[in-house]
Short mmCIF file of C-alpha atoms in Angstrom, two decimals:
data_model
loop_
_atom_site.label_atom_id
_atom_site.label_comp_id
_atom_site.label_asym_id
_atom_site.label_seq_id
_atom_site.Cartn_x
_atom_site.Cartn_y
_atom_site.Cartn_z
CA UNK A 1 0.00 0.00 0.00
CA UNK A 2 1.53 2.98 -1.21
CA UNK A 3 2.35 6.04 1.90
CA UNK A 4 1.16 9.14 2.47
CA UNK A 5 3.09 12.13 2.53
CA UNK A 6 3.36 13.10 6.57
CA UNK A 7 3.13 16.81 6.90
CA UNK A 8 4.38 18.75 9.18
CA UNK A 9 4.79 18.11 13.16
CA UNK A 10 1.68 17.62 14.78
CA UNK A 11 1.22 20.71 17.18
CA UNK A 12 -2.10 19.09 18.45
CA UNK A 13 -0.60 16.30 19.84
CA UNK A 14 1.90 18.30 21.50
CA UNK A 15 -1.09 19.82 22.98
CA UNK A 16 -2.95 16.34 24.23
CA UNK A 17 0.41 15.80 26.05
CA UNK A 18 0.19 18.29 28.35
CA UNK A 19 -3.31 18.41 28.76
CA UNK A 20 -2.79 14.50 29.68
CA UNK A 21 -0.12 15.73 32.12
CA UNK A 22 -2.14 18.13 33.65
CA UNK A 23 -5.11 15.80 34.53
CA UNK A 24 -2.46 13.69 36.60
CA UNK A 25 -1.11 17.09 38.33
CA UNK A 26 -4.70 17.56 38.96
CA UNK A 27 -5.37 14.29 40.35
CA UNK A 28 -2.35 14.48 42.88
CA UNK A 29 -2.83 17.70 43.98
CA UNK A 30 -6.37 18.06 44.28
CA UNK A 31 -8.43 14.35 44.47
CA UNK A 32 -5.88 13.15 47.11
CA UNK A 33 -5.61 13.68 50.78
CA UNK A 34 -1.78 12.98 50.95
CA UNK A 35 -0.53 16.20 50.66
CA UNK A 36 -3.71 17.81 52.65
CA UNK A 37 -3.90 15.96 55.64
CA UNK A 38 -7.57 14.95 55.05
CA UNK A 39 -10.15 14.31 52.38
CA UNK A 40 -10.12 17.21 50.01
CA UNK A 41 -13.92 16.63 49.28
CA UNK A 42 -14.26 19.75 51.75
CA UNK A 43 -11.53 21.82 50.42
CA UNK A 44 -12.30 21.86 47.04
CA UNK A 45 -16.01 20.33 46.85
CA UNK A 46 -16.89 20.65 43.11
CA UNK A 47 -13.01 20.17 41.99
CA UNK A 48 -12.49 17.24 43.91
CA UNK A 49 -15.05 15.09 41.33
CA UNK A 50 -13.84 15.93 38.64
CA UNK A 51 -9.71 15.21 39.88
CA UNK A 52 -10.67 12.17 40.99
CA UNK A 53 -10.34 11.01 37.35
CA UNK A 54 -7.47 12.97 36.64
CA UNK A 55 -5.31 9.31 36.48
CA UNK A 56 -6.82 8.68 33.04
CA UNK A 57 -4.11 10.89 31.50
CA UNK A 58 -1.68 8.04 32.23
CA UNK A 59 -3.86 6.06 29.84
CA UNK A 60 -4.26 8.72 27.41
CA UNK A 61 -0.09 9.09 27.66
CA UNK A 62 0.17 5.48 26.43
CA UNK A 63 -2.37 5.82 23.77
CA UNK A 64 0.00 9.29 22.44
CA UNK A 65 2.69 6.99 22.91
CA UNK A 66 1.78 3.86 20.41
CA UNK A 67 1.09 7.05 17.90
CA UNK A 68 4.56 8.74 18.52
CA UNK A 69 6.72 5.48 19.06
CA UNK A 70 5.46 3.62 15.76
CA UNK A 71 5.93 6.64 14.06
CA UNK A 72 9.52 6.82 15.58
CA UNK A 73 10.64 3.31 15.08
CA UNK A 74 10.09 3.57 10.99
CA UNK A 75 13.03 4.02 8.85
CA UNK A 76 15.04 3.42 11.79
CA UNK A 77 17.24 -0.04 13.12
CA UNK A 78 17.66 -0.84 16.49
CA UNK A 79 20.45 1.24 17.47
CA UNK A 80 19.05 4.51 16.04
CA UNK A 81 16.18 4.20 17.87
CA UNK A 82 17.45 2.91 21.10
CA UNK A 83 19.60 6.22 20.96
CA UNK A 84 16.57 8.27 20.34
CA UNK A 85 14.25 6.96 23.41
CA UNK A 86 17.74 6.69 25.94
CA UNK A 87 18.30 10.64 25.38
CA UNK A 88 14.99 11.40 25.27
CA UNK A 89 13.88 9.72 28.87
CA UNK A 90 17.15 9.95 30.66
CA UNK A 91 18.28 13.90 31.22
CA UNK A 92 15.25 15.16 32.51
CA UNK A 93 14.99 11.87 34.57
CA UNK A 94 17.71 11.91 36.20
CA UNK A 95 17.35 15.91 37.19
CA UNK A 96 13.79 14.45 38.61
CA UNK A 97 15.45 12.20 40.86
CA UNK A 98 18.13 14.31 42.17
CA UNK A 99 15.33 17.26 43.06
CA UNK A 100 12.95 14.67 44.61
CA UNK A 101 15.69 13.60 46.85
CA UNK A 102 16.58 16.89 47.69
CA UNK A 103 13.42 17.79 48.58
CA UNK A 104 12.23 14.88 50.39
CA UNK A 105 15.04 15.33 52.59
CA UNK A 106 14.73 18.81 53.01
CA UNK A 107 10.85 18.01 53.97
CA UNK A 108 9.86 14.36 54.64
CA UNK A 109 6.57 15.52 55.29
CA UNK A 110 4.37 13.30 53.09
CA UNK A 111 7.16 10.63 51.10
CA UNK A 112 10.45 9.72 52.34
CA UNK A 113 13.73 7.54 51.32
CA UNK A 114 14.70 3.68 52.25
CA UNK A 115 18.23 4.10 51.12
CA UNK A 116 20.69 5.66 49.16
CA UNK A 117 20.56 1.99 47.01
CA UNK A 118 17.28 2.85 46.38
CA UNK A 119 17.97 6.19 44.62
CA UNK A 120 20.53 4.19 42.90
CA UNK A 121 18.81 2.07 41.36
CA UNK A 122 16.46 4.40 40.44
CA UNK A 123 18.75 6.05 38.15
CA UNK A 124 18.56 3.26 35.99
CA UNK A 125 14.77 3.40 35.47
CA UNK A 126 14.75 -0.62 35.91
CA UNK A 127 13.27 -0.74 39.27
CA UNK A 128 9.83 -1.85 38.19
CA UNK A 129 11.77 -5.29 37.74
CA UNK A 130 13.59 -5.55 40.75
CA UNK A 131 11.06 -4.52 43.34
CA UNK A 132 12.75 -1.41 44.55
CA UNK A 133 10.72 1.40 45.57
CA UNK A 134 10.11 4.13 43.17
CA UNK A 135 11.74 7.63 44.21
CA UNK A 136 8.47 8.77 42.83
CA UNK A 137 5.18 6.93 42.68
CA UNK A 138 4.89 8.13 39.40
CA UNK A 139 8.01 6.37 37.74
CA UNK A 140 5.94 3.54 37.44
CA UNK A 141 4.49 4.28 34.02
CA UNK A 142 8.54 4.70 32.76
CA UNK A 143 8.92 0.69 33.29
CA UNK A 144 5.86 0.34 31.44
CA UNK A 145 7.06 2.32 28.50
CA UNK A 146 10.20 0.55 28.63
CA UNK A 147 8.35 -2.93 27.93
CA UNK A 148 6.55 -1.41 25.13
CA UNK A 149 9.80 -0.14 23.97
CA UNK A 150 11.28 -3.72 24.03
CA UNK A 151 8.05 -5.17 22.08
CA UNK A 152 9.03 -2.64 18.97
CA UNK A 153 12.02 -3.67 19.00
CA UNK A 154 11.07 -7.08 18.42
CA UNK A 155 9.48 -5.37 15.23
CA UNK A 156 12.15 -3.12 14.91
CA UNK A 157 14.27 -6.77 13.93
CA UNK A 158 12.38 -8.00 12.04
CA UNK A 159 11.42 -4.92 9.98
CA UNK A 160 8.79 -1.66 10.31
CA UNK A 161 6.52 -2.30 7.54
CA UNK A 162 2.66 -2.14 7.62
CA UNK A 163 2.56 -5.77 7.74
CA UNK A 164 4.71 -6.57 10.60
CA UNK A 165 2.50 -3.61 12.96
CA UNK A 166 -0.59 -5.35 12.09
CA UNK A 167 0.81 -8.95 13.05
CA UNK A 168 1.59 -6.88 16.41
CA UNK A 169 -1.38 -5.44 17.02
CA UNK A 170 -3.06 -9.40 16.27
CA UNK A 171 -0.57 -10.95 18.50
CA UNK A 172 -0.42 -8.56 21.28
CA UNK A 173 -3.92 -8.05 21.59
CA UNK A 174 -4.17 -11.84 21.75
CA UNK A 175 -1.35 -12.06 24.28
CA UNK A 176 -3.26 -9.78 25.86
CA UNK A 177 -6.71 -11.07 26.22
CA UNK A 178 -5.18 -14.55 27.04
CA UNK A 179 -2.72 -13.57 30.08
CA UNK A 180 -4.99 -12.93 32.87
CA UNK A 181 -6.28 -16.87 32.54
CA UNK A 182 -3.27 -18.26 31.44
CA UNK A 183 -1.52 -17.39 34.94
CA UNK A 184 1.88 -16.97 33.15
CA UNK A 185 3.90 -14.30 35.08
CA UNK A 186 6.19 -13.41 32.15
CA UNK A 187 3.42 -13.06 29.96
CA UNK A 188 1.34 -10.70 31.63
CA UNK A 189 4.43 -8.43 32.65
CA UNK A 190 4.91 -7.87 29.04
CA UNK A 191 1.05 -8.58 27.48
CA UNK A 192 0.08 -5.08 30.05
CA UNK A 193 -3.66 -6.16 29.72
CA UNK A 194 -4.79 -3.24 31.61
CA UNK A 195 -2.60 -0.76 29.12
CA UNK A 196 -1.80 -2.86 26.03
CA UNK A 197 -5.36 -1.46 24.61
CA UNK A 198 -3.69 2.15 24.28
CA UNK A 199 -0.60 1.65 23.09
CA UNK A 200 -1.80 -0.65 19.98
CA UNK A 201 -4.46 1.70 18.86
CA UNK A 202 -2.12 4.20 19.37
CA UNK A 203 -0.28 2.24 16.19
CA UNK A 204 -3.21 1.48 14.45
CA UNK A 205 -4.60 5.28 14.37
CA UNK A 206 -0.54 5.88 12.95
CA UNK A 207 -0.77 3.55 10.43
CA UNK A 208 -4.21 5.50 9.33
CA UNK A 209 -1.95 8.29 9.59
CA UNK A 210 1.26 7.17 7.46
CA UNK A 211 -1.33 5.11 4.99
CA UNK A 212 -5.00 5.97 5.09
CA UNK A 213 -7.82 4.70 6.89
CA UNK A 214 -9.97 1.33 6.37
CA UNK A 215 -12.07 -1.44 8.13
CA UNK A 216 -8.90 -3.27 9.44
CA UNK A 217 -7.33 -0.22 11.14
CA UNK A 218 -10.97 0.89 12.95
CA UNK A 219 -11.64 -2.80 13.76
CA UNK A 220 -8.91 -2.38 15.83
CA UNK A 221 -9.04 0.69 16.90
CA UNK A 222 -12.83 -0.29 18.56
CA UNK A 223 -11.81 -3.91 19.61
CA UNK A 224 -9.06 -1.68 21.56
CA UNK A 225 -11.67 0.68 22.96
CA UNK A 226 -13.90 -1.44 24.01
CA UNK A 227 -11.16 -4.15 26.02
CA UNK A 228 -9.83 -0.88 27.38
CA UNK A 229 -13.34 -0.36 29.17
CA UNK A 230 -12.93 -4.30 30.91
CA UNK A 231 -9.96 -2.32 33.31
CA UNK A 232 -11.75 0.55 34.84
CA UNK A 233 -12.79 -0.43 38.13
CA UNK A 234 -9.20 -1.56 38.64
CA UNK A 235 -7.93 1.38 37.91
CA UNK A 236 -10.42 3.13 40.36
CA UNK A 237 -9.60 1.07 43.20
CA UNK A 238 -5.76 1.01 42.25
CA UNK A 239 -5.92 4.71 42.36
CA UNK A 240 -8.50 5.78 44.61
CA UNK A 241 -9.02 2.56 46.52
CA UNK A 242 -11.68 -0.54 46.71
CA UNK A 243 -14.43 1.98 47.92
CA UNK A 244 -14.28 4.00 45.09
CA UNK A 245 -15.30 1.52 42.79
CA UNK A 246 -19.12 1.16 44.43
CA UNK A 247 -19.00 4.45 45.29
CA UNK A 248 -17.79 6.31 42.24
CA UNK A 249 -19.48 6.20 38.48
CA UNK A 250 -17.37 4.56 35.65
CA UNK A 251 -19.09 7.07 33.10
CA UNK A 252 -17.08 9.44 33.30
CA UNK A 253 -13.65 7.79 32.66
CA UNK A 254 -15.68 6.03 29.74
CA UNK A 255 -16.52 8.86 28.48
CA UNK A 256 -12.96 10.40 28.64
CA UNK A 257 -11.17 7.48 27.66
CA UNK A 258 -13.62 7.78 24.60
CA UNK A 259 -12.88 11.20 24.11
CA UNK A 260 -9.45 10.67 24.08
CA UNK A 261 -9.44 7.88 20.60
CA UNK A 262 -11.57 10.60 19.31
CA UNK A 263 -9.08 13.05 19.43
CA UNK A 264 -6.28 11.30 18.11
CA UNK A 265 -8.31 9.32 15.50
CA UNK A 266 -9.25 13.04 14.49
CA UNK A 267 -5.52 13.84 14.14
CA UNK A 268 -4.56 10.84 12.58
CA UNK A 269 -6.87 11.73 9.79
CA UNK A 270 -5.82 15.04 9.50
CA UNK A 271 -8.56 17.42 11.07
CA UNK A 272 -5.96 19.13 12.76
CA UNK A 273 -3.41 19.78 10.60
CA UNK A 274 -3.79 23.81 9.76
CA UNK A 275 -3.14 24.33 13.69
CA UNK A 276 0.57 24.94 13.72
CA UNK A 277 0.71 27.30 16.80
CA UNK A 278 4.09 27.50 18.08
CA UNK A 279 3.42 27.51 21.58
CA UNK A 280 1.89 23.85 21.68
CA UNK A 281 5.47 22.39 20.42
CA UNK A 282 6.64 24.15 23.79
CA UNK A 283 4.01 22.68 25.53
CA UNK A 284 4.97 18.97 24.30
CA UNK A 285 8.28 19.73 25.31
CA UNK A 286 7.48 20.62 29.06
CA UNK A 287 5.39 17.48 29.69
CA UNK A 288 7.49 14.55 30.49
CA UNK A 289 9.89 17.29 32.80
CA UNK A 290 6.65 18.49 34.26
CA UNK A 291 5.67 14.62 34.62
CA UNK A 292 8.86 13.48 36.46
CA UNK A 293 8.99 16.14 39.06
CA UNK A 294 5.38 17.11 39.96
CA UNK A 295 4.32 14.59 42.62
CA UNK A 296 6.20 14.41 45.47
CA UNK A 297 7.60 17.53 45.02
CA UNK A 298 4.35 19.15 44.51
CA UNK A 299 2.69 17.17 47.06
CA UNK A 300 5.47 18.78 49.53
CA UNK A 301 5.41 22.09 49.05
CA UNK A 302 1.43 21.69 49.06
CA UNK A 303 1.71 19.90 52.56
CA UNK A 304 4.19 22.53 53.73
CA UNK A 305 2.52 25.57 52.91
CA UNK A 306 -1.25 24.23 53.34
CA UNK A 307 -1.69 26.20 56.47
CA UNK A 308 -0.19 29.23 55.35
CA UNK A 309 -1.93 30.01 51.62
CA UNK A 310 -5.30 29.80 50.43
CA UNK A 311 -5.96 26.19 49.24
CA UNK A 312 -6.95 27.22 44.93
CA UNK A 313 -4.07 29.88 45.22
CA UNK A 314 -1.65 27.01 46.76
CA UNK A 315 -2.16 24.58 44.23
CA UNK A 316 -2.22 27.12 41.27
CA UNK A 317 1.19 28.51 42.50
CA UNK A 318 2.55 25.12 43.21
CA UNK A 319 1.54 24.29 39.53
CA UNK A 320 2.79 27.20 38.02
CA UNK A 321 6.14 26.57 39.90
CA UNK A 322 6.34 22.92 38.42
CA UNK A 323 5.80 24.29 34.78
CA UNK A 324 9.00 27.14 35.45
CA UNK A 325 10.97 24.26 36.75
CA UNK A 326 9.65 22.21 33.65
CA UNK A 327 10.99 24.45 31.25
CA UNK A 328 13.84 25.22 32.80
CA UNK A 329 15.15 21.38 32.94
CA UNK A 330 14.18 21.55 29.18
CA UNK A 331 16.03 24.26 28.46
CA UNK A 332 19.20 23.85 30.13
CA UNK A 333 19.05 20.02 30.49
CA UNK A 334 17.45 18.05 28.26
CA UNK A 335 18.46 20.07 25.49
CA UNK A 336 22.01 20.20 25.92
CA UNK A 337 22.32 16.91 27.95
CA UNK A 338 20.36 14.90 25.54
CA UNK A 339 22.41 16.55 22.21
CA UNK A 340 25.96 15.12 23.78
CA UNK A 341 23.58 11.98 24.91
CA UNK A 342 23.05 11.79 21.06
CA UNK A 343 26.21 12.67 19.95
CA UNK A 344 28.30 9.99 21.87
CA UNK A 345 25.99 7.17 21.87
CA UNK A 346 25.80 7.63 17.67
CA UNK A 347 29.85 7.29 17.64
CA UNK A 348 29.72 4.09 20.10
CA UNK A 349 27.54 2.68 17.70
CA UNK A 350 29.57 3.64 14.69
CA UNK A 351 32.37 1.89 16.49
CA UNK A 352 30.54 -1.33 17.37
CA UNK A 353 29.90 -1.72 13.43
CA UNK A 354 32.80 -1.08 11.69
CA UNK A 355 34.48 -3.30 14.51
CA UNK A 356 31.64 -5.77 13.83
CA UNK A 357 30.63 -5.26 9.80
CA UNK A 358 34.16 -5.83 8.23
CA UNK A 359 34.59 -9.75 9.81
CA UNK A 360 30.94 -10.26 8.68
CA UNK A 361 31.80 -8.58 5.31
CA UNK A 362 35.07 -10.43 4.34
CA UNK A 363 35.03 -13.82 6.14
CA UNK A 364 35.65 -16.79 4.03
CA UNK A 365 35.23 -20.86 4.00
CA UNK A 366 38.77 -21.97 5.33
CA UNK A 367 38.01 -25.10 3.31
CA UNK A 368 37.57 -23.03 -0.35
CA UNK A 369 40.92 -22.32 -2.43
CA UNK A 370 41.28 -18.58 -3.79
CA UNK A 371 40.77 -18.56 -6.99
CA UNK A 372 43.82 -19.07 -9.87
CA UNK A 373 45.18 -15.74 -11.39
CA UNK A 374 44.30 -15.63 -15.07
CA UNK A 375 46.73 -15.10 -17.62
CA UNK A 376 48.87 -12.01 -17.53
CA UNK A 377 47.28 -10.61 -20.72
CA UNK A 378 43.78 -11.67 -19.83
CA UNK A 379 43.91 -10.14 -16.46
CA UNK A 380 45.58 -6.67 -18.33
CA UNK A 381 42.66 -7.07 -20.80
CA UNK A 382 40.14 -7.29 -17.83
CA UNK A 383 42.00 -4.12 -16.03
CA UNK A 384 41.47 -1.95 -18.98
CA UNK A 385 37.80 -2.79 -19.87
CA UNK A 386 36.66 -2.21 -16.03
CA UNK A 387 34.56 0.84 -15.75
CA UNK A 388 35.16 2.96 -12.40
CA UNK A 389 31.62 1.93 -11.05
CA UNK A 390 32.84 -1.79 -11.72
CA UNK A 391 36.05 -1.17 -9.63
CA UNK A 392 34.38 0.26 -6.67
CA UNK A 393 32.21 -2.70 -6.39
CA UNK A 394 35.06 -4.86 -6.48
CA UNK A 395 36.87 -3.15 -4.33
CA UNK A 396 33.65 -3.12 -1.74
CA UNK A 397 32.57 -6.73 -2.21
#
């Protein structure tokens, strides 16, 4: 099927991202009582409903993210993209954990620290499979990523074509459907029932994108919506406890999780192309900053000052705070950081293939005899009738 020409970046999803990042700020600093002391249903009565589904932006993160990462995995191998996501995540990442430390040990007022090899550890971003505490709560979705960035690579191997994503989105949704009664650990670390719905019609609505829609591509785009609606109530009591489940309505994180394939089916197709506003690129580009410092943090300086500052006033300023730090770890971080990141990783790879390439390129049966010269006027004959485009092949071969 022949591709479409991709126009320019897509502003509007830039947007989504920090609109999904917001909805979790909201939800941590205004649905729970952590950083209050007490149930905020009193402090911010009419808020307080509507935070108390701010967690779906985690889902609508890894429904951005099936979008973004097939459309970053094409054209690319293995190392080239590997480079991309490492000094992408890592920069801003690490800056997270070294200000939640400093601040949870400036303050342990509502999170605190179980060792210095927890922090460690942390810096790797692999201690989802170790068991080690998170610095943050929130660094828990990073793991996840991380196994969906392993399960591209897989078709990253064996080649980014239309084909291949659509065998993924068969198998995985199988995987996934399958795992919670097949009782296989492995499996259902790296199936993610509860998120694998997001992240493959997150590819599907790209390949509408790169391509062009048809009945395959929505088929699974609403098989995905609809198994995505089977994990709500765990995600209710996982967030907000058992209680919430009987006591809360599911409508409205239907209805937003709805809202959210709308949106990005809508961009895949184009409806939102003519927006090109440059401030939404800067918004994309304070999210996963804003993301990695907000909670605990936040939370903090919330519990600190709750006493001292009007509650909406606390919580704006706390928020606006989070969005200056944001930009400034973009700024003077990520961007720098993650350009020598780039820079150095690119020539380590460059090493490891023209260390590697060469043996693979000129190796040679032991057993097989080279070849016997020709005669000296043959092989002068041969010399003069070889066009330069014939030599460098030789030469290459």
């Amino acid at each position: 099927m022949a591709e479409r020409r991709i126009g320019n970046r897509l502003a509007v999803l830039d947007g989504l991202r920090l609109l999904a990042a917001l909805m979790v700020v909201f939800y941590h600093y205004v649905a729970l009582a952590r950083p209050w002391g007490h149930g905020t249903d009193t402090i911010f009565p009419t808020a307080h409903r509507l935070a108390q589904y701010g967690w779906l932006g985690v889902e609508v993160f890894f429904l951005i993210s099936g979008f973004v990462i097939c459309m970053s995995v094409w054209g690319r191998t293995v190392g080239e993209f590997a480079v991309s996501r490492l000094t992408r995540l890592f920069p801003a990442y690490w800056v997270g954990i070294l200000l939640t430390v400093l601040v949870v040990k400036m303050w342990p007022e509502v999170a605190s620290l179980r060792g210095w090899d927890t922090v460690i550890t942390n810096l790797t971003m692999l201690q989802g499979g170790n068991n080690t505490p998170n610095v943050d709560p929130v660094y828990w979705t990073l793991f996840v990523e991380l196994k969906f960035y392993l399960i591209m690579v897989v078709v990253v191997l064996f080649g980014v074509t239309y084909r291949n994503c659509l065998i993924l989105c068969g198998v995985w949704t199988a995987a996934a459907a399958l795992a919670p009664v097949m009782n296989t650990p492995l499996l259902t670390a790296f199936a993610m029932p509860q998120y694998a719905p997001f992240f493959i019609a997150g590819i599907a609505f790209y390949l509408m994108r790169r391509f062009r829609p048809n009945a395959i591509l929505w088929a699974i785009v609403i098989l995905q919506l609809l198994l995505a609606q089977r994990y709500i109530d765990y995600r209710l009591a996982t967030n907000l406890g058992k209680a919430a489940v009987d006591a809360l309505p599911t409508w409205p994180a239907r209805f937003l999780i709805t809202a959210a394939f709308a949106v990005v089916g809508a961009i895949a197709l184009g409806a939102f192309d003519r927006i090109q506003w440059k401030w939404l690129t800067t918004a994309g580009a304070l999210t996963y900053p804003l993301y990695v410092i907000h909670m605990n943090i936040g939370m903090t300086l919330i519990h600190h000052y709750r006493n001292r500052i009007p509650a909406p006033v606390l919580v704006a300023s706390v928020v606006a705070l989070m969005l200056v730090a944001a930009w400034l770890i973009h700024r003077f971080v990520e961007r720098p950081l993650g350009k020598w990141l780039r820079t150095t990783m690119r020539r380590g790879i460059d090493d490891v293939r023209r260390n590697v390439a060469p043996r693979r390129r000129h190796a040679r049966p032991a057993t097989t005899p080279p070849p016997p010269p020709p005669p000296p006027a043959v092989a002068h004959a041969a010399q003069d009738e070889r066009t330069p485009e014939h030599a460098r092949a030789a030469d290459s071969a």
